CSV table of C-alpha atoms in Angstrom, one decimal:
chain,number,residue,atom,x,y,z
A,9,MET,CA,-38.3,3.4,-28.7
A,10,ARG,CA,-40.0,3.9,-32.0
A,11,THR,CA,-38.9,0.6,-33.5
A,12,VAL,CA,-41.1,-1.3,-30.9
A,13,LYS,CA,-44.7,-1.7,-31.9
A,14,PRO,CA,-47.6,-4.1,-31.3
A,15,SER,CA,-47.9,-7.0,-33.7
A,16,PRO,CA,-51.4,-7.8,-34.7
A,17,LEU,CA,-51.1,-11.5,-35.5
A,18,PHE,CA,-51.1,-13.6,-32.3
A,19,THR,CA,-53.4,-15.6,-30.0
A,20,GLU,CA,-53.2,-16.4,-26.4
A,21,VAL,CA,-52.5,-20.1,-25.7
A,22,GLU,CA,-52.0,-21.6,-22.2
A,23,GLY,CA,-50.6,-18.4,-20.7
A,24,LYS,CA,-48.4,-17.7,-23.6
A,25,VAL,CA,-48.7,-15.9,-26.9
A,26,GLU,CA,-48.5,-17.8,-30.1
A,27,CYS,CA,-47.0,-15.8,-33.0
A,28,GLY,CA,-49.0,-16.1,-36.2
A,29,VAL,CA,-46.6,-14.5,-38.6
A,30,CYS,CA,-44.6,-17.5,-39.6
A,31,ASN,CA,-45.2,-21.3,-39.5
A,32,ARG,CA,-42.9,-21.8,-36.5
A,33,ARG,CA,-45.9,-20.5,-34.6
A,34,CYS,CA,-43.7,-19.9,-31.6
A,35,ARG,CA,-45.4,-20.1,-28.2
A,36,ILE,CA,-43.6,-17.3,-26.2
A,37,PRO,CA,-43.8,-17.0,-22.5
A,38,ASN,CA,-44.1,-13.6,-21.0
A,39,GLY,CA,-40.9,-11.6,-21.1
A,40,GLN,CA,-39.3,-14.0,-23.7
A,41,TRP,CA,-38.5,-13.8,-27.5
A,42,GLY,CA,-39.6,-16.0,-30.4
A,43,TYR,CA,-37.1,-18.0,-32.5
A,44,CYS,CA,-36.4,-15.0,-34.8
A,45,SER,CA,-35.5,-12.7,-31.9
A,46,VAL,CA,-37.7,-9.9,-33.5
A,47,ARG,CA,-40.9,-10.6,-31.7
A,48,PHE,CA,-41.4,-10.8,-27.9
A,49,ASN,CA,-44.2,-11.4,-25.3
A,50,PHE,CA,-44.8,-8.4,-23.1
A,51,ASP,CA,-47.8,-8.7,-20.7
A,52,ASN,CA,-49.3,-11.4,-22.9
A,53,LYS,CA,-49.3,-9.3,-26.0
A,54,LEU,CA,-46.9,-9.7,-29.1
A,55,TYR,CA,-44.6,-6.9,-30.0
A,56,THR,CA,-42.0,-6.5,-32.8
A,57,ALA,CA,-38.6,-4.9,-32.1
A,58,SER,CA,-37.8,-4.1,-35.7
A,59,TYR,CA,-40.5,-1.7,-36.9
A,60,GLY,CA,-38.7,0.8,-39.2
A,61,ASP,CA,-35.3,-0.4,-38.1
A,62,LEU,CA,-33.8,-0.7,-41.5
A,63,SER,CA,-30.3,-2.4,-42.0
A,64,ALA,CA,-30.1,-1.5,-45.7
A,65,ILE,CA,-31.8,0.6,-48.3
A,66,GLU,CA,-30.7,0.5,-51.9
A,67,SER,CA,-32.2,1.2,-55.3
A,68,ARG,CA,-31.7,-1.9,-57.3
A,69,PRO,CA,-32.8,-3.4,-60.6
A,70,ILE,CA,-35.6,-5.8,-60.2
A,71,GLU,CA,-33.7,-8.5,-62.1
A,72,VAL,CA,-31.3,-8.9,-59.1
A,73,LYS,CA,-34.0,-10.4,-56.9
A,74,PRO,CA,-34.5,-12.2,-59.4
A,75,PHE,CA,-37.9,-11.1,-60.8
A,76,PHE,CA,-37.9,-11.6,-64.6
A,77,HIS,CA,-41.6,-11.3,-65.4
A,78,TYR,CA,-42.4,-8.5,-62.9
A,79,TRP,CA,-41.9,-5.0,-64.2
A,80,PRO,CA,-38.8,-6.0,-66.3
A,81,GLY,CA,-36.1,-3.3,-66.5
A,82,SER,CA,-37.5,-1.3,-63.5
A,83,THR,CA,-35.7,-0.5,-60.3
A,84,SER,CA,-37.1,-0.9,-56.9
A,85,LEU,CA,-36.2,0.6,-53.5
A,86,THR,CA,-34.9,-2.4,-51.7
A,87,PHE,CA,-34.8,-2.5,-47.9
A,88,SER,CA,-34.3,-4.9,-45.0
A,89,THR,CA,-34.0,-5.2,-41.2
A,90,TRP,CA,-32.3,-7.9,-39.1
A,91,SER,CA,-32.6,-11.6,-38.3
A,92,CYS,CA,-34.4,-14.5,-39.9
A,93,ASN,CA,-36.7,-17.4,-39.0
A,94,PHE,CA,-34.5,-19.8,-40.8
A,95,ASP,CA,-30.7,-20.5,-40.3
A,96,CYS,CA,-29.5,-21.6,-43.7
A,97,PRO,CA,-25.8,-22.7,-43.4
A,98,TRP,CA,-25.0,-21.0,-46.8
A,99,CYS,CA,-26.7,-17.8,-46.2
A,100,GLN,CA,-25.0,-15.0,-48.3
A,101,ASN,CA,-26.5,-12.2,-46.1
A,102,HIS,CA,-25.6,-13.7,-42.8
A,103,HIS,CA,-24.3,-10.4,-41.4
A,104,LEU,CA,-27.9,-9.3,-41.6
A,105,SER,CA,-29.9,-12.6,-41.0
A,106,ARG,CA,-27.9,-13.6,-37.9
A,107,ALA,CA,-27.9,-10.2,-36.3
A,108,LYS,CA,-30.6,-9.2,-33.8
A,109,PRO,CA,-32.5,-5.9,-33.7
A,110,ASN,CA,-31.5,-3.6,-30.9
A,111,PRO,CA,-34.2,-1.0,-30.2
A,112,LEU,CA,-31.9,1.0,-27.9
A,113,ALA,CA,-29.4,1.6,-30.7
A,114,ALA,CA,-31.7,1.4,-33.7
A,115,SER,CA,-32.1,4.1,-36.4
A,116,TYR,CA,-35.6,4.6,-37.6
A,117,VAL,CA,-37.2,5.3,-41.0
A,118,SER,CA,-40.8,6.1,-41.0
A,119,PRO,CA,-43.1,4.6,-43.6
A,120,LYS,CA,-43.7,8.0,-45.3
A,121,SER,CA,-40.0,8.7,-45.4
A,122,LEU,CA,-39.3,5.4,-47.1
A,123,VAL,CA,-42.0,5.9,-49.7
A,124,ASP,CA,-40.8,9.5,-50.3
A,125,MET,CA,-37.3,8.2,-50.9
A,126,ALA,CA,-38.5,5.7,-53.5
A,127,VAL,CA,-40.5,8.4,-55.4
A,128,LYS,CA,-37.6,10.9,-55.3
A,129,SER,CA,-35.1,8.3,-56.5
A,130,GLY,CA,-37.3,7.4,-59.5
A,131,ASP,CA,-38.0,3.8,-58.4
A,132,MET,CA,-41.2,2.0,-59.7
A,133,GLY,CA,-41.6,0.1,-56.6
A,134,LEU,CA,-40.6,-1.3,-53.2
A,135,CYS,CA,-38.9,-4.6,-52.5
A,136,VAL,CA,-38.3,-6.1,-49.1
A,137,SER,CA,-35.2,-8.3,-49.4
A,138,PHE,CA,-31.6,-9.1,-48.1
A,139,ASN,CA,-33.1,-10.9,-45.1
A,140,GLU,CA,-36.5,-12.5,-44.6
A,141,PRO,CA,-39.1,-9.8,-45.2
A,142,THR,CA,-41.6,-11.1,-42.6
A,143,MET,CA,-39.2,-9.7,-40.0
A,144,LEU,CA,-40.8,-6.4,-41.2
A,145,PHE,CA,-44.3,-7.7,-41.3
A,146,GLU,CA,-45.8,-5.0,-39.1
A,147,TYR,CA,-43.9,-2.2,-40.9
A,148,CYS,CA,-45.0,-3.4,-44.3
A,149,LEU,CA,-48.6,-3.3,-43.3
A,150,ASP,CA,-48.2,0.5,-42.9
A,151,VAL,CA,-45.7,1.1,-45.7
A,152,PHE,CA,-47.5,-0.8,-48.6
A,153,PRO,CA,-50.8,1.3,-48.6
A,154,LEU,CA,-48.7,4.5,-48.7
A,155,ALA,CA,-46.6,3.0,-51.6
A,156,ARG,CA,-49.7,2.0,-53.5
A,157,SER,CA,-51.2,5.4,-53.2
A,158,ARG,CA,-48.2,6.8,-54.8
A,159,GLY,CA,-48.4,4.3,-57.7
A,160,LEU,CA,-45.5,2.0,-56.6
A,161,TYR,CA,-45.5,-1.7,-56.7
A,162,CYS,CA,-44.7,-3.7,-53.6
A,163,CYS,CA,-42.8,-7.1,-53.5
A,164,PHE,CA,-41.2,-9.6,-51.2
A,165,VAL,CA,-38.1,-11.8,-51.6
A,166,SER,CA,-39.0,-14.5,-49.1
A,167,ASN,CA,-38.4,-18.0,-47.9
A,168,GLY,CA,-42.1,-18.5,-48.1
A,169,PHE,CA,-42.6,-19.8,-44.5
A,170,MET,CA,-45.2,-17.2,-43.6
A,171,THR,CA,-48.6,-18.2,-42.5
A,172,THR,CA,-51.5,-18.0,-44.8
A,173,LYS,CA,-53.1,-15.3,-42.6
A,174,ALA,CA,-49.9,-13.2,-42.8
A,175,LEU,CA,-49.9,-13.4,-46.5
A,176,GLN,CA,-53.6,-12.4,-46.7
A,177,MET,CA,-52.9,-9.4,-44.5
A,178,LEU,CA,-49.9,-8.3,-46.6
A,179,ALA,CA,-51.8,-8.8,-49.8
A,180,GLN,CA,-54.6,-6.7,-48.5
A,181,ALA,CA,-52.1,-4.0,-47.5
A,182,GLY,CA,-50.7,-3.9,-51.1
A,183,LEU,CA,-48.2,-6.7,-51.6
A,184,ASP,CA,-48.5,-7.8,-55.2
A,185,GLY,CA,-45.3,-9.6,-56.0
A,186,LEU,CA,-43.7,-12.5,-54.2
A,187,LYS,CA,-40.4,-14.3,-55.0
A,188,VAL,CA,-40.1,-17.6,-53.0
A,189,ASP,CA,-36.8,-19.3,-52.3
A,190,ILE,CA,-37.3,-23.1,-52.4
A,191,LYS,CA,-34.5,-24.8,-50.4
A,192,GLY,CA,-35.1,-28.4,-51.9
A,193,ASP,CA,-37.0,-31.4,-50.9
A,194,GLU,CA,-38.3,-32.3,-47.4
A,195,GLU,CA,-34.9,-33.8,-46.6
A,196,VAL,CA,-33.2,-30.5,-47.2
A,197,TYR,CA,-35.7,-28.6,-45.0
A,198,GLU,CA,-35.4,-31.1,-42.1
A,199,LYS,CA,-31.6,-31.7,-42.2
A,200,HIS,CA,-30.2,-28.4,-43.2
A,201,ILE,CA,-32.9,-25.8,-42.3
A,202,GLY,CA,-34.1,-27.6,-39.2
A,203,VAL,CA,-37.9,-27.2,-40.2
A,204,LYS,CA,-40.0,-30.3,-40.2
A,205,GLY,CA,-42.8,-30.2,-42.8
A,206,GLY,CA,-41.2,-27.0,-44.3
A,207,GLU,CA,-41.3,-28.2,-47.9
A,208,GLU,CA,-45.1,-28.5,-48.0
A,209,LEU,CA,-45.7,-25.3,-46.0
A,210,VAL,CA,-43.6,-23.3,-48.4
A,211,TRP,CA,-45.3,-24.7,-51.5
A,212,ARG,CA,-48.6,-24.0,-49.9
A,213,THR,CA,-47.5,-20.3,-49.7
A,214,VAL,CA,-46.8,-20.4,-53.4
A,215,SER,CA,-50.1,-21.9,-54.2
A,216,GLU,CA,-52.0,-19.4,-51.9
A,217,ALA,CA,-50.2,-16.4,-53.4
A,218,LYS,CA,-51.1,-17.6,-56.9
A,219,ARG,CA,-54.8,-18.0,-55.8
A,220,MET,CA,-54.8,-14.5,-54.3
A,221,GLY,CA,-53.5,-13.1,-57.6
A,222,LEU,CA,-50.1,-12.1,-56.6
A,223,HIS,CA,-47.3,-12.3,-59.2
A,224,VAL,CA,-45.1,-15.3,-58.1
A,225,GLU,CA,-41.7,-16.4,-59.1
A,226,VAL,CA,-39.7,-19.3,-57.7
A,227,VAL,CA,-36.0,-19.6,-57.1
A,228,PHE,CA,-34.2,-22.8,-56.3
A,229,LEU,CA,-30.6,-22.3,-55.2
A,230,ILE,CA,-29.0,-25.6,-56.0
A,231,VAL,CA,-26.4,-26.3,-53.3
A,232,ASN,CA,-23.5,-28.6,-54.1
A,233,GLY,CA,-23.7,-31.8,-52.0
A,234,VAL,CA,-27.2,-30.8,-50.6
A,235,SER,CA,-29.8,-30.3,-53.3
A,236,ASP,CA,-27.9,-31.0,-56.5
A,237,ASP,CA,-29.0,-34.6,-57.1
A,238,GLU,CA,-31.5,-35.4,-59.8
A,239,ASP,CA,-34.1,-36.8,-57.5
A,240,CYS,CA,-34.2,-33.5,-55.5
A,241,ILE,CA,-34.3,-31.4,-58.6
A,242,ARG,CA,-37.1,-33.5,-60.2
A,243,THR,CA,-39.1,-33.2,-56.9
A,244,VAL,CA,-38.8,-29.4,-57.0
A,245,ILE,CA,-39.8,-29.3,-60.7
A,246,GLU,CA,-42.9,-31.5,-60.0
A,247,LYS,CA,-44.0,-29.4,-57.0
A,248,HIS,CA,-43.5,-26.3,-59.1
A,249,LEU,CA,-45.8,-27.5,-61.8
A,250,LYS,CA,-48.3,-28.7,-59.2
A,251,TYR,CA,-48.4,-25.6,-57.0
A,252,ALA,CA,-47.2,-22.7,-59.2
A,253,GLY,CA,-48.1,-24.0,-62.7
A,254,PRO,CA,-46.1,-24.2,-66.1
A,255,GLU,CA,-46.3,-20.4,-66.7
A,256,THR,CA,-44.8,-19.4,-63.4
A,257,PRO,CA,-41.0,-18.7,-63.8
A,258,ILE,CA,-38.6,-20.8,-61.9
A,259,HIS,CA,-34.9,-19.8,-61.5
A,260,PHE,CA,-32.2,-22.4,-61.1
A,261,THR,CA,-29.4,-20.5,-59.3
A,262,ARG,CA,-25.8,-21.6,-58.7
A,263,TYR,CA,-24.6,-21.8,-55.1
A,264,TYR,CA,-21.2,-20.3,-54.0
A,265,PRO,CA,-19.5,-20.9,-50.6
A,266,ALA,CA,-20.9,-18.6,-47.9
A,267,TYR,CA,-21.3,-18.4,-44.1
A,268,ARG,CA,-20.8,-21.9,-42.5
A,269,PHE,CA,-20.9,-23.9,-45.7
A,270,ARG,CA,-17.7,-24.4,-47.6
A,271,ASN,CA,-18.5,-26.9,-50.3
A,272,PRO,CA,-17.2,-25.9,-53.7
A,273,PRO,CA,-19.6,-24.0,-56.2
A,274,THR,CA,-22.3,-26.1,-57.8
A,275,LEU,CA,-21.2,-27.5,-61.1
A,276,ILE,CA,-22.5,-25.5,-64.1
A,277,GLU,CA,-23.6,-28.8,-65.7
A,278,VAL,CA,-25.9,-29.4,-62.9
A,279,ILE,CA,-27.6,-26.1,-63.4
A,280,ASP,CA,-27.9,-26.7,-67.1
A,281,ARG,CA,-29.3,-30.1,-66.4
A,282,ALA,CA,-32.0,-28.6,-64.0
A,283,TYR,CA,-32.9,-26.1,-66.7
A,284,THR,CA,-33.3,-28.8,-69.4
A,285,MET,CA,-35.3,-31.1,-67.0
A,286,ALA,CA,-37.7,-28.2,-66.3
A,287,LYS,CA,-38.3,-27.6,-70.0
A,288,GLU,CA,-38.8,-31.3,-70.8
A,289,ALA,CA,-41.3,-31.5,-67.9
A,290,GLY,CA,-43.4,-28.6,-69.2
A,291,VAL,CA,-42.1,-25.5,-67.4
A,292,LEU,CA,-42.5,-22.7,-70.0
A,293,TYR,CA,-40.2,-20.2,-68.4
A,294,PRO,CA,-37.1,-21.8,-66.7
A,295,TYR,CA,-34.1,-19.6,-65.9
A,296,VAL,CA,-30.5,-19.9,-64.9
A,297,GLY,CA,-29.0,-17.6,-62.3
A,298,ASN,CA,-25.5,-16.7,-60.8
A,299,ILE,CA,-23.8,-17.7,-64.1
A,300,PRO,CA,-22.9,-14.3,-65.9
A,301,GLY,CA,-23.5,-14.4,-69.5
A,302,HIS,CA,-25.5,-17.6,-69.5
A,303,PRO,CA,-28.3,-17.7,-72.3
A,304,GLY,CA,-30.7,-19.0,-69.6
A,305,PHE,CA,-30.9,-15.3,-68.4
A,306,HIS,CA,-33.2,-14.5,-71.4
A,307,THR,CA,-36.9,-14.9,-71.8
A,308,TYR,CA,-37.8,-17.0,-74.9
A,309,CYS,CA,-41.2,-17.3,-76.5
A,310,PRO,CA,-42.6,-20.7,-75.8
A,311,SER,CA,-44.3,-20.9,-79.2
A,312,CYS,CA,-41.6,-19.7,-81.7
A,313,GLY,CA,-38.5,-19.9,-79.5
A,314,ASN,CA,-37.2,-16.4,-80.2
A,315,PRO,CA,-35.7,-14.3,-77.3
A,316,VAL,CA,-38.3,-11.7,-76.3
A,317,ILE,CA,-36.4,-10.2,-73.3
A,318,LYS,CA,-32.6,-10.2,-73.3
A,319,ARG,CA,-30.8,-9.6,-70.1
A,320,PHE,CA,-27.3,-9.0,-68.8
A,321,GLN,CA,-26.4,-10.0,-65.2
A,322,TYR,CA,-28.2,-7.1,-63.6
A,323,GLY,CA,-30.8,-5.8,-66.0
A,324,VAL,CA,-32.6,-5.8,-69.4
A,325,TYR,CA,-30.8,-4.6,-72.7
A,326,GLU,CA,-33.4,-5.6,-75.3
A,327,VAL,CA,-37.2,-6.1,-75.3
A,328,LYS,CA,-39.1,-7.7,-78.3
A,329,LEU,CA,-42.6,-7.5,-76.9
A,330,THR,CA,-45.7,-5.5,-78.1
A,331,GLU,CA,-47.3,-3.0,-75.8
A,332,ASP,CA,-49.7,-5.7,-74.5
A,333,ASN,CA,-46.8,-8.1,-73.8
A,334,LYS,CA,-47.1,-10.4,-76.8
A,335,CYS,CA,-44.2,-11.9,-78.6
A,336,MET,CA,-43.2,-9.5,-81.4
A,337,TYR,CA,-42.5,-12.4,-83.8
A,338,CYS,CA,-45.6,-14.6,-83.4
A,339,LYS,CA,-48.0,-12.6,-81.1
A,340,THR,CA,-48.0,-15.3,-78.4
A,341,PRO,CA,-49.0,-13.6,-75.0
A,342,ILE,CA,-46.1,-13.6,-72.5
A,343,PRO,CA,-47.2,-13.5,-68.9
A,344,ILE,CA,-45.5,-10.3,-67.7
A,345,THR,CA,-46.8,-8.2,-64.8
A,346,GLY,CA,-46.4,-4.5,-65.8
A,347,SER,CA,-44.4,-3.3,-68.7
A,348,ALA,CA,-41.0,-4.3,-69.9
A,349,GLN,CA,-38.2,-1.8,-70.7
A,350,ALA,CA,-34.5,-1.7,-71.0
A,351,THR,CA,-32.7,-1.0,-67.6
A,352,LYS,CA,-31.8,2.7,-67.3
A,353,ARG,CA,-29.6,2.6,-64.3
A,354,SER,CA,-28.1,0.2,-61.9
A,355,PHE,CA,-27.5,0.6,-58.1
A,356,LYS,CA,-28.0,3.5,-55.7
A,357,LEU,CA,-27.0,3.1,-52.1
A,358,PHE,CA,-28.9,4.9,-49.2
A,359,ILE,CA,-27.9,2.9,-46.2
């Protein structure tokens, strides 16, 4: 079974193994599985059952993640596996996040094959997305060095609940971009995600990633009836400024009904209010998401106010930056990782 591999991040505690990949830190008895149903204890060693078991592979614009300041206009080979360490009631990819890996029926894509696929398709990088990317932690430790050797960037779209040690290992392997989904304040994490202390742990990941030099962007899906009150929004903005800083982009995205959650879509006025609150609080690069055609998709120079990157829903159509990523109008530096370009193509499905 090629998708079953040893996991390097565990300790033995009282006859069990404690998984060190995420902050649940499951203590798993011999022969049992952790919360995520991806890692298990066999003979007091930790194993993953999802190594190279990819549920989806697709070339996608980086803006879809969304990353707006990270190689704008590029495409990344985006891939995923199964399961998750959260159980968000509104998960849009629940067909992946609630499914468990099955090594007996799994397909397998080797690290080299995946990197070759990205290079052949003309992608500028790799992105682990669709379900929580730490479900592929062990696989990424092997994939990322190969990708970097071929000149590809490597990024995660994550809930941010990984341990600091896991983040360090990923960064050492080649992870250089991290988008973190913030669920809301501590009440949201406890009541709806079932994780006590999750808010601080996720913001700690944001802070640590910044300290390590990774490119970081934050997304806050504002859910109608859950995280759409001004107190919750204000808390997220305050934490963003504290842990990520004013130059780190934050995306306020609109919720739509999905999975077990049937509340109506979040009001557009709430998203607009969050955007305004962030700007008034000192966030330099707030964005709006899941509202096609909204002017909050664009990047504006914080000095002169002119749009320097214009976007449609799934890409870039105009760039007004110098070669060294300064505003073309007033020469203010804009914090962009990589170079910005107009999007040349959209989606290409492999699995």
